[in-house]
Amino acid sequence: MTEQQITVRARDCGEASYRVLSIGEVLIHSGREWTVVGLFMGADPTTGELEEYLILEGSGTEERVRAD
């Protein structure tokens, strides 16, 4: 499988955005499993607010969500 990298705002990562993340952690974003490979701070282009961004890497494996 091909590895993919994406950059997302930390606050867009659901529960993970409410705690400090570190490189190497695995999280679920958009129904897929991603590994945090980078962290940086930047200004949101729309609001100008300082935001935490994550660089995520994944292999395209989808997380299976069970309805119990």
C-alpha positions as MATLAB code, in Angstrom:
seq = 'MTEQQITVRARDCGEASYRVLSIGEVLIHSGREWTVVGLFMGADPTTGELEEYLILEGSGTEERVRAD';
ca = [
       0.000    0.000    0.000;
       1.075    3.560   -0.690;
       1.862    5.801    2.258;
       0.042    9.141    2.314;
       0.802   12.297    4.264;
      -1.698   14.989    5.124;
      -1.557   18.153    7.214;
      -4.554   18.920    9.439;
      -5.415   21.283   12.251;
      -5.144   19.492   15.585;
      -8.636   20.665   16.583;
     -10.080   18.826   13.568;
      -8.913   15.479   14.968;
     -11.778   14.978   17.432;
     -10.837   13.632   20.845;
      -7.127   13.769   20.043;
      -7.254   17.587   19.889;
      -8.020   17.841   23.620;
      -4.702   16.377   24.724;
      -1.037   16.853   23.924;
       0.034   14.675   21.001;
       3.534   13.472   20.267;
       5.308   12.110   17.230;
       4.652    8.413   16.791;
       1.147    8.428   18.283;
      -1.634    6.786   16.307;
      -5.047    8.434   15.962;
      -8.225    8.099   13.921;
      -9.066   10.938   11.511;
     -11.819   10.758    8.875;
     -12.359    7.069    9.619;
      -8.740    6.130    8.954;
      -5.785    5.292   11.161;
      -2.918    7.797   10.966;
       0.468    8.143   12.673;
       1.618   11.592   13.817;
       4.939   12.267   12.056;
       5.185   16.022   12.664;
       3.790   18.903   14.704;
       4.002   22.628   14.118;
       2.292   25.907   14.939;
       0.957   28.182   12.217;
      -1.542   30.942   11.557;
      -4.933   29.911   10.194;
      -5.137   31.541    6.761;
      -8.763   32.587    7.267;
      -8.874   33.826   10.861;
      -5.225   34.643   11.516;
      -5.421   32.660   14.784;
      -2.402   30.648   15.869;
      -3.209   26.952   15.426;
      -1.471   23.644   16.115;
      -1.113   21.515   12.983;
      -0.328   17.827   12.656;
       1.422   16.040    9.825;
      -0.173   12.609    9.608;
       0.971    9.564    7.682;
      -1.142    6.529    6.872;
      -1.247    3.542    4.579;
      -4.871    3.894    3.548;
      -6.126    1.325    6.042;
      -9.693    2.139    7.012;
     -10.782    1.780   10.611;
     -13.772   -0.508   10.949;
     -16.415    0.950   13.242;
     -18.796   -1.562   14.797;
     -22.362   -0.655   15.644;
     -23.039   -2.377   18.970;
];
